[in-house]
Amino acid sequence: MEKTLVLIKPDGVARGLCGEIISRFERRGLRILALKMMTLSREQAYNHYAEHQGKPFFDGLIDFITSGPLVAMVVGGENAIKVVRTMMGPTDPAGAAPGTIRGDFALSVDNNVIHGSDSASSAMREIDLFFAAHEIMK
Ligand code: DAT
Ligand code: MG
């Protein structure tokens, strides 16, 4: 079963969107294989977003992702990485279609509610950052 890392970002948690978002994945037929709430340290945030270091939005992104509790999940299923990314909608919610998570719940790229791994190698790296092997259901 393919696995991907999903984060409901601090804006999504603060706005009470966790149930809605988890429910969408479950109704689609994806499985929640691990789930926890946590507040990221700056070091964890740097590691998670290492590919964006040096970009103009990086400091703001780190401030935002560490600003409060988030929900981290491992989501599994056939083509889970692509299916989750499609359900999320594009990075900038201004171009996200209604029916996508960002298209229904977000307006700004700075507060776009959700993260999903963008490739198999990202998913492996990101799942390892957030979960120990024994925390992930089979
Ligand atoms: P995604 O979250 O869709 O994988 P990404 O990996 O390109 O997008 O960027 C990670 C996050 O960084 C994104 O969710 C929001 C923020 N971000 C990306 N591009 C940005 C920009 N041009 N201005 C502000 N924030 C940006
Ligand atoms: Mg990304």
mmCIF file of C-alpha atoms and ligand atoms in Angstrom:
data_model
loop_
_atom_site.group_PDB
_atom_site.id
_atom_site.type_symbol
_atom_site.label_atom_id
_atom_site.label_comp_id
_atom_site.label_asym_id
_atom_site.label_seq_id
_atom_site.Cartn_x
_atom_site.Cartn_y
_atom_site.Cartn_z
ATOM 1 C CA MET A 1 0.000 0.000 0.000
ATOM 2 C CA GLU A 2 1.395 3.426 -0.938
ATOM 3 C CA LYS A 3 1.811 5.814 2.001
ATOM 4 C CA THR A 4 1.944 9.605 2.182
ATOM 5 C CA LEU A 5 2.441 12.156 4.944
ATOM 6 C CA VAL A 6 -0.419 14.586 5.497
ATOM 7 C CA LEU A 7 -0.290 17.575 7.841
ATOM 8 C CA ILE A 8 -3.352 19.557 8.843
ATOM 9 C CA LYS A 9 -1.473 22.805 9.357
ATOM 10 C CA PRO A 10 -1.953 25.091 12.395
ATOM 11 C CA ASP A 11 -4.573 27.196 10.554
ATOM 12 C CA GLY A 12 -6.645 24.095 9.805
ATOM 13 C CA VAL A 13 -6.452 22.884 13.409
ATOM 14 C CA ALA A 14 -7.283 26.351 14.811
ATOM 15 C CA ARG A 15 -10.311 26.598 12.523
ATOM 16 C CA GLY A 16 -11.672 23.210 13.569
ATOM 17 C CA LEU A 17 -11.260 21.547 10.155
ATOM 18 C CA CYS A 18 -9.624 18.287 11.305
ATOM 19 C CA GLY A 19 -12.779 16.181 11.346
ATOM 20 C CA GLU A 20 -13.878 17.448 7.935
ATOM 21 C CA ILE A 21 -10.491 16.800 6.335
ATOM 22 C CA ILE A 22 -9.976 13.344 7.892
ATOM 23 C CA SER A 23 -13.512 12.432 6.893
ATOM 24 C CA ARG A 24 -12.828 13.298 3.247
ATOM 25 C CA PHE A 25 -9.863 10.924 3.164
ATOM 26 C CA GLU A 26 -11.838 8.141 4.854
ATOM 27 C CA ARG A 27 -14.823 8.541 2.533
ATOM 28 C CA ARG A 28 -12.491 8.397 -0.468
ATOM 29 C CA GLY A 29 -11.335 4.976 0.713
ATOM 30 C CA LEU A 30 -7.903 5.950 1.997
ATOM 31 C CA ARG A 31 -6.762 4.556 5.350
ATOM 32 C CA ILE A 32 -5.463 6.517 8.322
ATOM 33 C CA LEU A 33 -2.391 4.462 9.316
ATOM 34 C CA ALA A 34 -0.982 6.838 11.955
ATOM 35 C CA LEU A 35 -2.179 10.068 13.521
ATOM 36 C CA LYS A 36 -0.932 12.514 16.139
ATOM 37 C CA MET A 37 -1.208 16.127 17.240
ATOM 38 C CA MET A 38 2.014 18.021 17.909
ATOM 39 C CA THR A 39 3.622 21.460 17.778
ATOM 40 C CA LEU A 40 6.749 21.454 15.604
ATOM 41 C CA SER A 41 10.055 22.811 16.884
ATOM 42 C CA ARG A 42 11.867 25.135 14.489
ATOM 43 C CA GLU A 43 14.407 22.380 13.878
ATOM 44 C CA GLN A 44 11.680 19.905 12.876
ATOM 45 C CA ALA A 45 10.167 22.565 10.612
ATOM 46 C CA TYR A 46 13.548 23.289 8.935
ATOM 47 C CA ASN A 47 13.995 19.577 8.259
ATOM 48 C CA HIS A 48 10.498 19.101 6.901
ATOM 49 C CA TYR A 49 10.795 22.110 4.568
ATOM 50 C CA ALA A 50 14.549 21.732 3.820
ATOM 51 C CA GLU A 51 13.941 21.999 0.054
ATOM 52 C CA HIS A 52 12.614 25.561 0.516
ATOM 53 C CA GLN A 53 15.570 26.955 2.516
ATOM 54 C CA GLY A 54 16.760 30.232 1.001
ATOM 55 C CA LYS A 55 13.452 31.074 -0.675
ATOM 56 C CA PRO A 56 11.878 34.441 0.188
ATOM 57 C CA PHE A 57 8.891 32.840 1.919
ATOM 58 C CA PHE A 58 10.972 30.416 4.026
ATOM 59 C CA ASP A 59 11.115 32.360 7.329
ATOM 60 C CA GLY A 60 7.390 33.094 7.219
ATOM 61 C CA LEU A 61 6.676 29.457 6.422
ATOM 62 C CA ILE A 62 8.690 28.307 9.465
ATOM 63 C CA ASP A 63 6.945 30.879 11.716
ATOM 64 C CA PHE A 64 3.567 29.687 10.455
ATOM 65 C CA ILE A 65 4.120 25.925 10.663
ATOM 66 C CA THR A 66 5.488 26.233 14.237
ATOM 67 C CA SER A 67 2.778 28.690 15.369
ATOM 68 C CA GLY A 68 0.531 26.107 17.015
ATOM 69 C CA PRO A 69 -0.523 22.494 17.073
ATOM 70 C CA LEU A 70 -0.841 20.579 13.830
ATOM 71 C CA VAL A 71 -2.164 17.112 13.057
ATOM 72 C CA ALA A 72 0.246 14.701 11.356
ATOM 73 C CA MET A 73 -1.055 11.583 9.627
ATOM 74 C CA VAL A 74 0.179 8.741 7.528
ATOM 75 C CA VAL A 75 -2.456 8.107 4.884
ATOM 76 C CA GLY A 76 -2.331 4.920 2.843
ATOM 77 C CA GLY A 77 -4.000 3.418 -0.195
ATOM 78 C CA GLU A 78 -3.637 2.827 -3.907
ATOM 79 C CA ASN A 79 -1.924 5.892 -5.430
ATOM 80 C CA ALA A 80 -2.254 7.646 -2.057
ATOM 81 C CA ILE A 81 0.369 10.302 -2.870
ATOM 82 C CA LYS A 82 -1.328 11.475 -6.063
ATOM 83 C CA VAL A 83 -4.876 11.064 -4.761
ATOM 84 C CA VAL A 84 -4.143 13.166 -1.669
ATOM 85 C CA ARG A 85 -2.433 15.890 -3.745
ATOM 86 C CA THR A 86 -5.438 15.994 -6.089
ATOM 87 C CA MET A 87 -7.860 16.202 -3.153
ATOM 88 C CA MET A 88 -5.765 19.048 -1.639
ATOM 89 C CA GLY A 89 -5.739 21.268 -4.709
ATOM 90 C CA PRO A 90 -2.779 23.417 -5.816
ATOM 91 C CA THR A 91 -0.421 25.248 -3.443
ATOM 92 C CA ASP A 92 -2.030 28.643 -4.107
ATOM 93 C CA PRO A 93 -5.682 28.351 -3.086
ATOM 94 C CA ALA A 94 -6.583 31.182 -5.475
ATOM 95 C CA GLY A 95 -6.346 28.614 -8.254
ATOM 96 C CA ALA A 96 -7.835 25.689 -6.336
ATOM 97 C CA ALA A 97 -11.117 24.296 -7.632
ATOM 98 C CA PRO A 98 -14.157 24.067 -5.363
ATOM 99 C CA GLY A 99 -14.364 20.534 -4.038
ATOM 100 C CA THR A 100 -10.671 20.446 -3.202
ATOM 101 C CA ILE A 101 -9.611 21.000 0.394
ATOM 102 C CA ARG A 102 -7.754 24.215 -0.421
ATOM 103 C CA GLY A 103 -10.493 25.274 -2.816
ATOM 104 C CA ASP A 104 -13.126 24.871 -0.120
ATOM 105 C CA PHE A 105 -11.253 26.086 2.974
ATOM 106 C CA ALA A 106 -8.333 28.393 2.031
ATOM 107 C CA LEU A 107 -7.734 31.758 0.387
ATOM 108 C CA SER A 108 -4.022 32.444 0.772
ATOM 109 C CA VAL A 109 -0.815 30.543 -0.022
ATOM 110 C CA ASP A 110 0.429 31.558 3.454
ATOM 111 C CA ASN A 111 -2.455 29.728 5.153
ATOM 112 C CA ASN A 112 -3.303 26.830 2.890
ATOM 113 C CA VAL A 113 -4.533 24.393 5.568
ATOM 114 C CA ILE A 114 -2.868 21.167 4.453
ATOM 115 C CA HIS A 115 0.375 19.503 3.433
ATOM 116 C CA GLY A 116 0.747 16.289 1.435
ATOM 117 C CA SER A 117 3.974 14.649 0.251
ATOM 118 C CA ASP A 118 4.703 15.371 -3.422
ATOM 119 C CA SER A 119 6.568 12.174 -4.438
ATOM 120 C CA ALA A 120 7.477 8.697 -3.221
ATOM 121 C CA SER A 121 10.902 9.861 -2.040
ATOM 122 C CA SER A 122 9.399 12.876 -0.194
ATOM 123 C CA ALA A 123 6.803 10.626 1.410
ATOM 124 C CA MET A 124 9.450 8.229 2.760
ATOM 125 C CA ARG A 125 11.599 11.081 4.057
ATOM 126 C CA GLU A 126 8.681 12.972 5.619
ATOM 127 C CA ILE A 127 7.011 9.932 7.221
ATOM 128 C CA ASP A 128 10.371 9.160 8.885
ATOM 129 C CA LEU A 129 10.563 12.704 10.279
ATOM 130 C CA PHE A 130 7.163 12.445 11.957
ATOM 131 C CA PHE A 131 6.644 8.787 12.909
ATOM 132 C CA ALA A 132 8.576 5.830 14.255
ATOM 133 C CA ALA A 133 7.963 2.582 12.388
ATOM 134 C CA HIS A 134 6.009 1.073 15.305
ATOM 135 C CA GLU A 135 3.525 3.979 15.245
ATOM 136 C CA ILE A 136 2.357 3.158 11.713
ATOM 137 C CA MET A 137 -0.420 0.567 11.411
ATOM 138 C CA LYS A 138 -0.078 -2.215 8.881
HETATM 139 P P1 DAT B 1 2.823 22.391 -1.364
HETATM 140 O O1 DAT B 1 2.476 22.690 0.068
HETATM 141 O O2 DAT B 1 1.614 22.472 -2.249
HETATM 142 O O3 DAT B 1 3.607 21.110 -1.534
HETATM 143 P P2 DAT B 1 5.368 23.790 -1.805
HETATM 144 O O4 DAT B 1 6.050 22.536 -1.367
HETATM 145 O O5 DAT B 1 5.797 24.415 -3.086
HETATM 146 O O6 DAT B 1 3.776 23.587 -1.880
HETATM 147 O O7 DAT B 1 5.533 24.903 -0.677
HETATM 148 C C1 DAT B 1 5.418 24.558 0.684
HETATM 149 C C2 DAT B 1 4.629 25.613 1.381
HETATM 150 O O8 DAT B 1 5.356 26.848 1.334
HETATM 151 C C3 DAT B 1 3.275 25.913 0.755
HETATM 152 O O9 DAT B 1 2.264 25.032 1.156
HETATM 153 C C4 DAT B 1 3.042 27.310 1.209
HETATM 154 C C5 DAT B 1 4.431 27.921 1.206
HETATM 155 N N1 DAT B 1 4.699 28.620 -0.055
HETATM 156 C C6 DAT B 1 5.034 28.064 -1.221
HETATM 157 N N2 DAT B 1 5.201 28.990 -2.183
HETATM 158 C C7 DAT B 1 4.959 30.162 -1.578
HETATM 159 C C8 DAT B 1 4.959 31.506 -2.013
HETATM 160 N N3 DAT B 1 5.255 31.844 -3.274
HETATM 161 N N4 DAT B 1 4.644 32.466 -1.110
HETATM 162 C C9 DAT B 1 4.356 32.153 0.168
HETATM 163 N N5 DAT B 1 4.338 30.895 0.650
HETATM 164 C C10 DAT B 1 4.636 29.919 -0.217
HETATM 165 MG MG MG B 2 5.516 20.594 -1.008
#
